[in-house]
Tab-separated table of C-alpha atoms in Angstrom:
chain	number	residue	atom	x	y	z
A	676	MET	CA	44.085	5.224	13.603
A	677	LYS	CA	42.336	2.406	14.875
A	678	LYS	CA	40.374	4.804	17.405
A	679	TRP	CA	39.107	6.470	14.484
A	680	TRP	CA	38.229	3.574	12.334
A	681	ASN	CA	36.138	2.177	15.705
A	682	LYS	CA	34.416	5.413	16.278
A	683	LYS	CA	33.366	5.483	12.504
A	684	ARG	CA	32.423	1.618	12.157
A	685	ALA	CA	29.970	2.210	15.433
A	686	LYS	CA	28.267	5.104	14.087
A	687	THR	CA	27.850	3.153	10.926
A	688	ARG	CA	26.779	0.197	12.334
A	689	LYS	CA	24.057	2.711	14.588
A	690	ARG	CA	22.949	3.944	11.437
A	691	ARG	CA	22.248	0.604	10.004
A	692	ARG	CA	20.277	-0.503	13.014
A	693	LYS	CA	18.418	2.641	12.717
A	694	VAL	CA	17.143	2.466	9.446
A	695	SER	CA	16.783	-1.205	9.225
A	696	ASN	CA	14.051	-0.459	12.191
A	697	GLU	CA	10.769	-1.121	10.271
A	698	THR	CA	8.322	0.990	12.545
A	699	TYR	CA	5.295	1.748	11.110
A	700	THR	CA	5.097	5.695	11.819
A	701	PHE	CA	1.759	8.252	11.629
A	702	ALA	CA	2.837	9.336	8.091
A	703	ASP	CA	2.715	5.868	6.732
A	704	GLY	CA	-0.511	5.261	8.426
A	705	LEU	CA	-1.648	8.042	6.883
A	706	PHE	CA	-0.598	7.359	3.689
A	707	ASP	CA	-2.389	4.232	3.670
A	708	LEU	CA	-5.462	5.797	4.558
A	709	LEU	CA	-4.835	8.632	1.694
A	710	PHE	CA	-4.552	5.341	-0.821
A	711	TRP	CA	-7.476	3.760	0.556
A	712	ILE	CA	-10.257	6.231	0.624
A	713	PRO	CA	-10.702	6.305	-2.879
A	714	GLU	CA	-10.767	2.496	-3.304
A	715	LEU	CA	-13.636	2.270	-0.658
A	716	ILE	CA	-15.705	5.096	-2.220
A	717	LEU	CA	-15.335	3.429	-5.573
A	718	PHE	CA	-15.515	-0.538	-4.645
A	719	PRO	CA	-19.314	-0.581	-4.005
A	720	LEU	CA	-19.993	1.801	-7.146
A	721	ARG	CA	-17.944	-0.890	-9.198
A	722	ILE	CA	-19.710	-3.927	-7.805
A	723	ILE	CA	-23.410	-1.967	-8.581
A	724	PHE	CA	-22.179	-1.392	-12.120
A	725	TRP	CA	-21.050	-4.847	-12.702
A	726	LEU	CA	-24.520	-6.369	-11.311
A	727	LEU	CA	-26.415	-4.022	-13.463
A	728	LYS	CA	-24.590	-4.607	-16.769
A	729	GLY	CA	-24.709	-8.712	-15.899
A	730	VAL	CA	-28.566	-8.491	-15.194
A	731	GLY	CA	-28.760	-6.270	-18.334
A	732	LYS	CA	-26.970	-9.074	-20.460
A	733	TRP	CA	-29.049	-11.799	-18.873
A	734	ILE	CA	-32.100	-9.701	-19.944
A	735	GLY	CA	-30.997	-9.414	-23.578
A	736	ASP	CA	-30.290	-12.931	-23.633
A	737	ILE	CA	-33.796	-13.781	-22.701
A	738	PHE	CA	-35.392	-11.731	-25.437
A	739	ASP	CA	-32.669	-13.043	-27.864
A	740	ILE	CA	-34.273	-16.530	-27.319
A	741	VAL	CA	-37.811	-15.467	-27.781
């Protein structure tokens, strides 16, 4: 029984070490890239929209003063 228990414990410890080994795989990099592509495309468009909206409000405020 003791042999069996030691063998089982060794397998469990080996599996835990394998799972806890936090390596960055190719699939992780691919998923990161797939999540970042839309963000990189939309971010400049959002900035342009915010700038145009701010300039429009600024021009509207100037005409409200006059």
